[in-house]
Amino acid sequence: MKKHLVMLAALLMMGTAGANAQGFLGKLKQKAQQAVIGKKATAEISEAVQDESDEPADPSKLAVAAGDDIVPKRKTPTVTWDGTFTPSSASSASALMAELPQLPSAEKMARSTMEERDAYALKIARVVARAEQLQEGANGCSDADMEALRQKWERKVQDMFGLTKEEMAILNDENAPDSKKEPIQQKVMAKIMGGNVNMSEMERFEKMSEKEQEAYIKAHPDFVQKMQKMAMNAGNFSKQMQQTTGALTGYEAKVGQLAQNFAKVITREANHDYSAIGKKYDSKLQKLYEQICGIDDAAKIDALYDEADQLLYNYRLEAAKEYRASLLRLISEHKKFAAEYTRLSREVVASGDLPECAIGRADLNSVIAVGNILDQAYKDLPELQASPVCQETVYELPKGWTFGAWECRGYIGGVNDFKSPGGNWPLLAQSAEAGEYAVVENGKFRKINEDELKAINKKADARLKKGANSGTNPPYGVYKSRSGKRVVEYSKTGEIILNGMTTYAPAAFTANPDRLEWIIFDEGKIVKCTYKL
């Protein structure tokens, strides 16, 4: 694990104490005004004072970037390929980006063979695998890099507050007793306020009733003056802090705005509505599929699928044109984000406030992100409500629960293994609202604790790496209808492709002479799908 560059405890303490002091000073000023000129005029004076206030900006809003913020997190690839291949030999992000294939045409996205899809997916897998290799290598920051940056900022904080290494160590020690921390906190507050700070007097004033505070101010006019002077000193110190941390806080703000703008584009594309296209085809296809599910005559099934597949292709081609344009916009935004992120980072590297090692990962993340988007071309084309397969729910979780991501990826076994769900493997479930986890074992639902969750995730990870239940390979290949007119292909991308169009990602699969059966996870349901040959 890389060591995180955390916000130093002294700086956190300054932010908290400063924010509390500011709130205290604001109340003090109000009490003083009320005591001297009465409550009626207080609001008017407060409004005027606000425009030219000597009080500092809220110190709690000053922050030093944490390690997770200044070093881009690694992008997780979603590309799947259940077979051997050799990663690309390219050695730079730009070379890898150039190796990625172009998006297929709308016509190919609407209908294509397994051979075409696999060749496309394999190109992406080779590039993404190499990007991951490079990320594991020289790119990113080492423990030594992060420790040097931490020490640099620690020295700056020491100089600001006039603290020794020993005092800094106490403030950074979560287990240090308050008796050791309080004298150092007093020292820091004195530095911020520009003089001796009697925290106990301030705390006593806060606890007084309104009448007691007014009486105290009248009896101690120097108290108000002393606090106002401290507020001015705190304002000057705040400006000094802003200058010291300006490069990083400005960088964080710009990166934050960049991320927000990026997220808006991603959200907009994710919410693109294809329903207007679907309405023209959905009900017609649903009627045809219902007829198919109700008969067993191979000739009639072929005739109905001929009609349905032509309608389905028309829909898919129309939707693919919009979908392809959306993917192109996403790819463009990812590239722009990476370029701007790198540009902003280089500015802070040049100022000496960010290590060079923090830059490289952004470009490699962009390669992986674009690879993930390209991989969606065939897999995630918007589907209709009408399903070309007969579906039967064989198990359903309690309301509010969904199956975990592990269960929706990878081949587990044959359809018969799901007669008692979780018979071979415990199936992970989660409730996002409750923040709880559970498993389904032999058809029985049971909540689990964190330790069990970790153990199940470890087993699921091993299962995916092995690629099959008990070492049995998935039955990849080509299956034809009884007449030979229709083709179903089970690809090493983990997808079943029906006649070059609709795809499913099965957790289990069984081939029979007159039908194909497989299992999918649909949120909180286990669904058995049957495609008649």
C-alpha positions in Angstrom: 0.0 0.0 0.0 1.2 3.5 -0.8 1.6 5.8 2.1 -1.1 8.5 1.9 -0.1 12.2 2.3 -2.6 13.1 5.0 -3.5 16.6 6.1 -1.2 17.2 9.0 -2.8 17.2 12.4 -1.5 20.6 13.2 -3.1 22.1 10.1 -6.4 20.3 10.9 -6.3 21.6 14.4 -5.6 25.1 13.2 -8.6 24.9 10.9 -10.9 23.6 13.6 -9.7 26.1 16.2 -9.7 28.9 13.8 -13.2 28.2 12.6 -14.4 28.0 16.3 -12.5 31.2 17.1 -14.1 33.0 14.2 -17.6 31.9 15.3 -16.7 33.0 18.8 -15.4 36.4 17.6 -18.5 37.0 15.6 -20.7 36.3 18.6 -18.5 38.5 20.8 -18.7 41.4 18.4 -22.5 41.0 18.4 -22.7 40.9 22.2 -20.5 44.0 22.5 -22.7 46.0 20.1 -25.8 44.9 22.0 -24.3 45.8 25.3 -23.2 49.3 24.1 -25.9 50.5 21.7 -28.7 48.0 22.1 -30.1 45.1 20.0 -32.1 47.2 17.6 -29.1 48.7 15.8 -27.0 45.5 15.9 -28.3 44.0 12.6 -27.6 47.2 10.7 -24.0 47.5 12.1 -23.3 43.8 11.6 -24.2 44.2 7.9 -21.9 47.2 7.5 -19.1 45.6 9.3 -19.4 42.4 7.1 -18.3 44.4 4.1 -15.0 45.5 5.7 -14.5 42.8 8.2 -11.0 42.3 9.7 -12.0 38.7 10.5 -10.1 36.1 8.5 -11.6 33.8 5.9 -12.7 30.5 7.4 -9.4 28.7 8.0 -11.2 25.3 7.9 -11.5 25.8 4.2 -7.7 25.8 3.8 -6.4 22.4 2.9 -3.4 20.6 1.6 -4.0 18.0 -1.0 -4.1 14.5 0.3 -2.2 11.7 -1.5 -5.4 10.2 -3.0 -6.2 13.7 -4.4 -2.9 14.6 -6.0 -2.0 11.2 -7.3 -4.7 10.0 -9.8 -6.3 6.8 -8.8 -5.9 3.8 -11.1 -8.7 3.3 -13.6 -10.3 -0.1 -13.4 -10.6 -1.9 -16.8 -14.0 -3.5 -17.6 -12.7 -5.3 -20.7 -13.1 -9.1 -20.5 -11.3 -11.9 -22.5 -11.4 -15.5 -21.3 -8.4 -16.7 -23.3 -4.7 -16.3 -23.7 -3.2 -13.2 -25.5 0.0 -11.2 -25.5 -0.2 -7.6 -24.3 0.9 -4.8 -26.5 4.6 -3.9 -26.5 4.1 -0.2 -26.6 5.9 1.8 -24.0 3.9 5.1 -23.8 0.3 6.1 -23.3 0.2 8.0 -26.6 1.4 4.8 -28.5 -1.2 2.7 -26.7 -3.9 5.2 -27.5 -2.9 5.0 -31.2 -3.2 1.2 -31.1 -6.8 1.1 -29.8 -9.2 0.2 -32.6 -11.7 2.7 -34.0 -15.4 2.3 -33.1 -17.2 -0.1 -35.4 -19.7 1.4 -37.8 -23.3 1.7 -36.8 -24.1 -1.2 -39.2 -21.6 -3.5 -37.5 -22.8 -2.5 -34.0 -26.3 -3.4 -35.1 -25.3 -6.8 -36.4 -21.9 -8.6 -36.5 -20.3 -12.0 -36.1 -18.5 -13.4 -33.1 -15.3 -13.4 -35.2 -15.6 -9.7 -35.8 -16.4 -8.9 -32.2 -13.7 -11.1 -30.8 -11.0 -9.5 -33.1 -12.1 -6.1 -31.9 -12.2 -7.1 -28.2 -8.8 -8.7 -28.4 -7.2 -5.5 -29.8 -8.7 -3.6 -26.8 -7.6 -6.3 -24.3 -4.0 -6.2 -25.5 -3.8 -2.4 -25.1 -5.5 -2.2 -21.8 -3.4 -5.1 -20.4 -0.3 -3.2 -21.4 -1.6 0.0 -19.8 -2.1 -1.9 -16.6 1.5 -3.3 -16.8 2.9 0.2 -17.2 0.8 1.5 -14.2 2.3 -1.3 -12.1 5.8 -0.2 -13.2 7.4 3.2 -13.2 4.2 5.3 -13.1 2.7 6.5 -9.9 4.4 7.6 -6.7 6.6 5.4 -4.5 6.5 5.4 -0.8 9.7 7.4 -0.9 8.1 10.0 -3.2 5.1 10.4 -0.9 7.2 10.5 2.3 9.4 13.3 0.8 6.3 15.3 0.0 4.9 14.7 3.5 8.1 15.8 5.1 8.2 19.0 2.9 4.8 20.0 4.0 5.5 19.1 7.6 8.5 21.4 7.6 6.3 24.2 6.2 3.8 23.7 9.0 6.6 23.6 11.6 7.9 26.9 10.3 4.5 28.6 10.3 3.7 27.6 13.8 7.2 27.6 15.3 6.9 24.0 16.3 9.6 21.4 17.0 9.7 18.0 15.5 8.7 16.5 18.8 5.6 18.8 19.0 4.6 17.9 15.4 5.0 14.2 16.3 2.6 14.7 19.2 0.0 16.4 17.1 0.2 13.7 14.5 -0.1 11.0 17.0 -3.8 10.0 17.3 -3.1 8.2 20.6 -1.3 11.1 22.3 -3.2 12.3 25.4 -4.9 15.6 25.5 -2.6 16.7 28.3 0.3 16.7 25.8 -1.7 18.1 22.9 -3.3 21.1 24.7 -0.1 23.1 25.4 0.9 22.7 21.7 -2.6 23.7 20.6 -2.3 26.8 22.8 1.0 27.6 21.1 -0.5 27.3 17.7 -3.5 29.4 18.6 -1.1 32.1 20.0 0.7 32.1 16.7 -2.5 32.4 14.8 -3.9 35.2 17.0 -0.6 37.0 17.4 -0.3 36.9 21.1 -1.2 35.1 24.3 -4.5 33.4 24.0 -6.5 32.6 27.1 -8.7 29.8 25.8 -10.3 29.2 29.2 -11.5 32.8 29.3 -13.0 32.4 25.8 -14.6 29.2 26.8 -16.1 30.6 29.9 -17.5 33.5 27.9 -19.1 31.1 25.5 -20.9 29.2 28.3 -22.4 32.4 29.9 -26.0 33.3 29.4 -26.8 36.3 27.2 -27.2 38.7 30.2 -24.0 37.4 31.8 -22.1 38.1 28.6 -23.4 41.6 28.3 -22.4 42.3 31.9 -18.9 40.8 31.4 -18.3 43.0 28.4 -19.3 46.1 30.3 -17.0 45.1 33.1 -14.1 44.2 30.9 -14.0 46.5 27.8 -10.4 45.5 27.2 -11.6 42.0 26.5 -13.5 43.1 23.4 -10.4 45.1 22.2 -8.1 42.2 22.8 -10.4 39.8 20.9 -10.7 42.2 18.0 -6.9 42.6 17.8 -6.6 38.8 17.7 -9.1 38.7 14.9 -6.9 41.1 12.8 -3.9 39.0 13.5 -5.7 35.8 12.6 -6.7 37.5 9.3 -3.1 38.3 8.5 -2.1 34.7 9.4 -4.9 33.4 7.2 -3.5 35.4 4.2 0.0 34.0 4.9 -1.5 30.4 4.9 -3.2 31.1 1.6 0.0 32.3 0.1 1.9 29.2 1.3 -0.7 26.7 0.2 -1.9 28.7 -2.8 -0.4 26.5 -5.5 -2.0 23.3 -4.2 -5.3 24.8 -3.1 -5.6 26.5 -6.5 -4.7 23.2 -8.2 -7.3 21.3 -6.1 -10.0 23.9 -7.0 -9.2 23.7 -10.7 -9.1 19.9 -10.7 -12.4 19.8 -8.8 -14.1 22.1 -11.3 -12.6 20.0 -14.1 -14.0 16.8 -12.5 -17.4 18.4 -12.0 -17.7 19.5 -15.7 -16.5 16.0 -16.8 -19.1 14.4 -14.5 -21.9 16.5 -16.1 -21.0 15.2 -19.6 -20.7 11.6 -18.4 -24.1 11.9 -16.7 -25.7 13.5 -19.7 -24.5 10.7 -22.0 -25.5 8.0 -19.6 -29.0 9.4 -19.4 -29.5 9.7 -23.2 -33.0 8.6 -23.9 -33.5 6.0 -26.7 -37.1 5.2 -25.7 -38.6 7.2 -28.7 -36.8 4.7 -31.1 -37.9 1.7 -29.0 -41.6 2.6 -29.0 -41.7 2.0 -32.7 -40.6 -1.6 -32.4 -41.1 -2.8 -28.8 -44.8 -3.9 -28.8 -44.5 -5.6 -32.3 -41.5 -7.6 -31.2 -43.1 -8.5 -27.9 -46.1 -10.2 -29.6 -43.8 -12.2 -31.9 -41.6 -13.4 -29.0 -44.7 -14.4 -27.0 -45.8 -16.5 -30.0 -42.4 -18.2 -30.2 -42.4 -19.0 -26.5 -45.8 -20.7 -26.9 -45.0 -23.1 -29.6 -42.4 -25.9 -30.3 -42.8 -26.3 -34.1 -39.3 -25.6 -35.5 -40.5 -24.3 -38.9 -43.0 -21.9 -37.3 -40.3 -20.7 -34.8 -37.9 -20.0 -37.7 -40.6 -18.0 -39.6 -41.4 -15.9 -36.6 -37.7 -15.3 -35.8 -37.2 -14.2 -39.4 -39.8 -11.5 -39.0 -38.7 -10.6 -35.5 -35.0 -10.4 -36.4 -35.6 -8.0 -39.3 -37.6 -5.7 -37.0 -34.9 -6.0 -34.3 -32.1 -5.1 -36.8 -34.1 -2.0 -37.9 -34.3 -0.9 -34.3 -30.7 -1.7 -33.5 -29.4 0.2 -36.6 -31.4 3.3 -35.7 -30.3 3.2 -32.1 -26.7 2.4 -33.0 -26.4 5.6 -34.9 -27.2 7.7 -31.8 -25.3 5.3 -29.5 -22.2 5.5 -31.6 -22.3 9.3 -31.5 -22.6 9.2 -27.7 -19.6 6.9 -27.4 -17.6 9.3 -29.6 -18.5 12.2 -27.4 -17.4 10.2 -24.3 -14.1 9.3 -25.8 -13.4 12.9 -26.7 -14.3 14.0 -23.1 -12.0 11.4 -21.6 -9.1 12.5 -23.7 -9.8 16.2 -23.0 -10.0 15.5 -19.3 -6.7 13.6 -19.2 -4.9 16.4 -21.2 -6.2 19.2 -19.0 -5.5 17.2 -15.8 -1.9 16.7 -16.9 -1.5 20.3 -17.9 -2.7 21.5 -14.4 -0.5 18.9 -12.7 2.6 20.0 -14.6 2.0 23.6 -13.4 2.1 22.5 -9.8 5.1 20.2 -10.4 6.9 23.2 -11.9 6.2 25.2 -8.6 7.7 22.3 -6.6 4.5 21.5 -4.7 3.8 18.3 -6.5 6.1 15.4 -7.4 6.7 14.5 -11.0 5.6 11.0 -10.3 2.0 12.2 -9.8 1.5 13.0 -13.5 2.0 9.8 -15.6 -0.9 7.8 -14.4 -3.5 10.2 -15.8 -2.6 9.4 -19.4 -2.6 5.7 -18.8 -6.0 6.1 -17.1 -7.2 7.7 -20.2 -6.1 4.8 -22.3 -8.0 2.4 -20.0 -11.0 4.6 -19.9 -11.2 4.9 -23.7 -10.7 1.1 -23.9 -13.6 0.6 -21.6 -15.8 2.8 -23.8 -14.8 1.1 -27.0 -15.6 -2.2 -25.3 -19.2 -1.0 -24.8 -19.8 -0.7 -28.5 -21.2 -4.2 -28.9 -22.0 -5.0 -25.3 -24.1 -2.1 -24.2 -26.1 -1.0 -27.2 -29.5 0.0 -25.6 -31.8 -3.0 -25.6 -35.6 -3.1 -25.9 -38.0 -4.3 -23.2 -39.1 -7.1 -25.5 -36.8 -10.1 -25.0 -36.0 -12.6 -27.8 -35.7 -15.4 -25.2 -38.2 -17.0 -22.9 -37.5 -15.9 -19.3 -38.3 -17.5 -16.0 -37.4 -16.2 -12.6 -35.9 -19.0 -10.5 -35.0 -17.1 -7.4 -35.6 -13.6 -6.1 -33.9 -11.7 -3.2 -35.8 -9.9 -0.5 -37.0 -6.4 -1.5 -34.1 -3.8 -1.5 -31.4 -6.4 -2.1 -29.4 -7.0 -5.3 -26.8 -9.5 -6.3 -23.2 -8.4 -6.1 -21.1 -7.4 -9.1 -19.1 -10.7 -8.8 -22.1 -12.7 -9.6 -22.9 -10.8 -12.8 -19.5 -11.6 -14.3 -18.0 -14.9 -15.3 -19.2 -18.5 -16.0 -20.1 -20.5 -12.9 -21.4 -23.8 -14.3 -24.4 -25.5 -15.9 -28.0 -24.4 -15.6 -28.8 -27.4 -13.3 -26.3 -26.0 -10.8 -29.0 -23.2 -10.2 -31.8 -25.6 -9.2 -30.6 -24.7 -5.7 -29.0 -21.2 -6.1 -25.7 -21.0 -4.3 -25.2 -24.7 -4.2 -21.7 -24.7 -5.7 -20.8 -21.1 -4.8 -22.1 -18.7 -2.2 -23.8 -15.9 -4.1 -23.1 -12.5 -2.8 -25.9 -9.9 -2.3 -26.0 -6.4 -1.0 -28.4 -3.8 0.3 -27.0 -0.4 -0.7 -29.6 1.5 1.4 -28.9 -0.5 4.6 -25.2 -1.0 3.9 -25.4 -4.7 4.6 -24.3 -7.9 2.8 -25.7 -11.4 2.6 -25.2 -14.6 0.8 -27.5 -17.1 -0.9 -26.4 -20.7 -0.1 -28.4 -23.7 -1.3 -31.3 -21.4 -2.0 -31.2 -19.9 1.5 -30.6 -16.1 2.2 -28.3 -15.2 5.1 -26.8 -11.9 6.2 -23.0 -11.9 6.7 -20.4 -9.8 8.5 -17.3 -8.0 7.2 -15.0 -11.0 7.7 -17.3 -13.3 5.7 -17.6 -10.7 3.0 -13.9 -10.5 2.6 -13.6 -14.3 2.4 -16.4 -14.6 -0.2 -14.8 -11.8 -2.3 -11.5 -13.7 -2.2 -13.1 -16.9 -3.4 -15.0 -15.0 -6.1 -11.8 -13.4 -7.3 -10.1 -16.8 -7.5 -13.1 -18.3 -9.3 -13.0 -15.5 -12.0 -9.2 -16.0 -12.4 -9.7 -19.7 -12.9 -12.4 -18.9 -15.4 -14.8 -21.7 -14.6 -16.5 -23.8 -12.0 -14.2 -26.5 -10.7 -11.8 -25.9 -13.6 -14.4 -26.7 -16.3 -14.1 -24.4 -19.3 -17.3 -22.6 -20.5 -18.7 -24.2 -23.7 -17.7 -21.5 -26.1 -18.5 -22.0 -29.7 -21.2 -21.8 -32.4 -24.7 -23.3 -32.1 -27.2 -23.4 -34.9 -31.0 -23.7 -35.0 -32.4 -27.0 -36.1 -32.9 -25.6 -39.6 -29.4 -24.1 -39.7 -30.8 -20.7 -40.5 -30.0 -19.0 -37.2 -26.7 -18.9 -35.3 -26.0 -18.5 -31.6 -22.3 -17.8 -30.7 -20.8 -18.0 -27.3 -17.7 -15.8 -27.3 -14.6 -15.6 -25.2 -15.7 -12.1 -24.2 -18.2 -14.0 -22.0 -21.2 -13.1 -24.1 -23.8 -15.1 -25.9 -24.7 -13.4 -29.3 -28.1 -14.3 -30.8 -28.0 -14.2 -34.6 -25.4 -11.4 -34.6 -27.5 -9.0 -32.5 -28.7 -9.4 -28.9 -26.2 -10.3 -26.3 -26.3 -11.9 -22.8 -23.6 -12.4 -20.2 -24.4 -15.9 -18.7 -23.4 -17.1 -15.3 -24.3 -20.6 -16.4 -25.0 -22.3 -19.8 -26.4 -25.6 -21.1 -26.9 -26.6 -24.7 -29.8 -29.0 -25.7 -30.7 -30.3 -29.2 -33.8 -28.1 -29.4 -32.9 -25.2 -27.1 -30.2 -23.3 -25.4 -30.5 -22.4 -21.7 -28.5 -20.0 -19.6 -28.7 -18.1 -16.3 -28.4 -14.3 -15.8 -28.5 -12.1 -12.8 -31.0 -9.3 -13.1 -30.5 -7.0 -10.1 -32.2 -9.0 -7.3 -33.4 -11.9 -9.5 -31.9 -15.1 -11.0 -33.4 -15.5 -14.4 -33.4 -18.6 -16.6 -33.3 -17.8 -20.3 -34.4 -20.2 -23.0 -33.7 -19.7 -26.7 -35.5 -22.1 -29.0 -33.4 -23.6 -31.8 
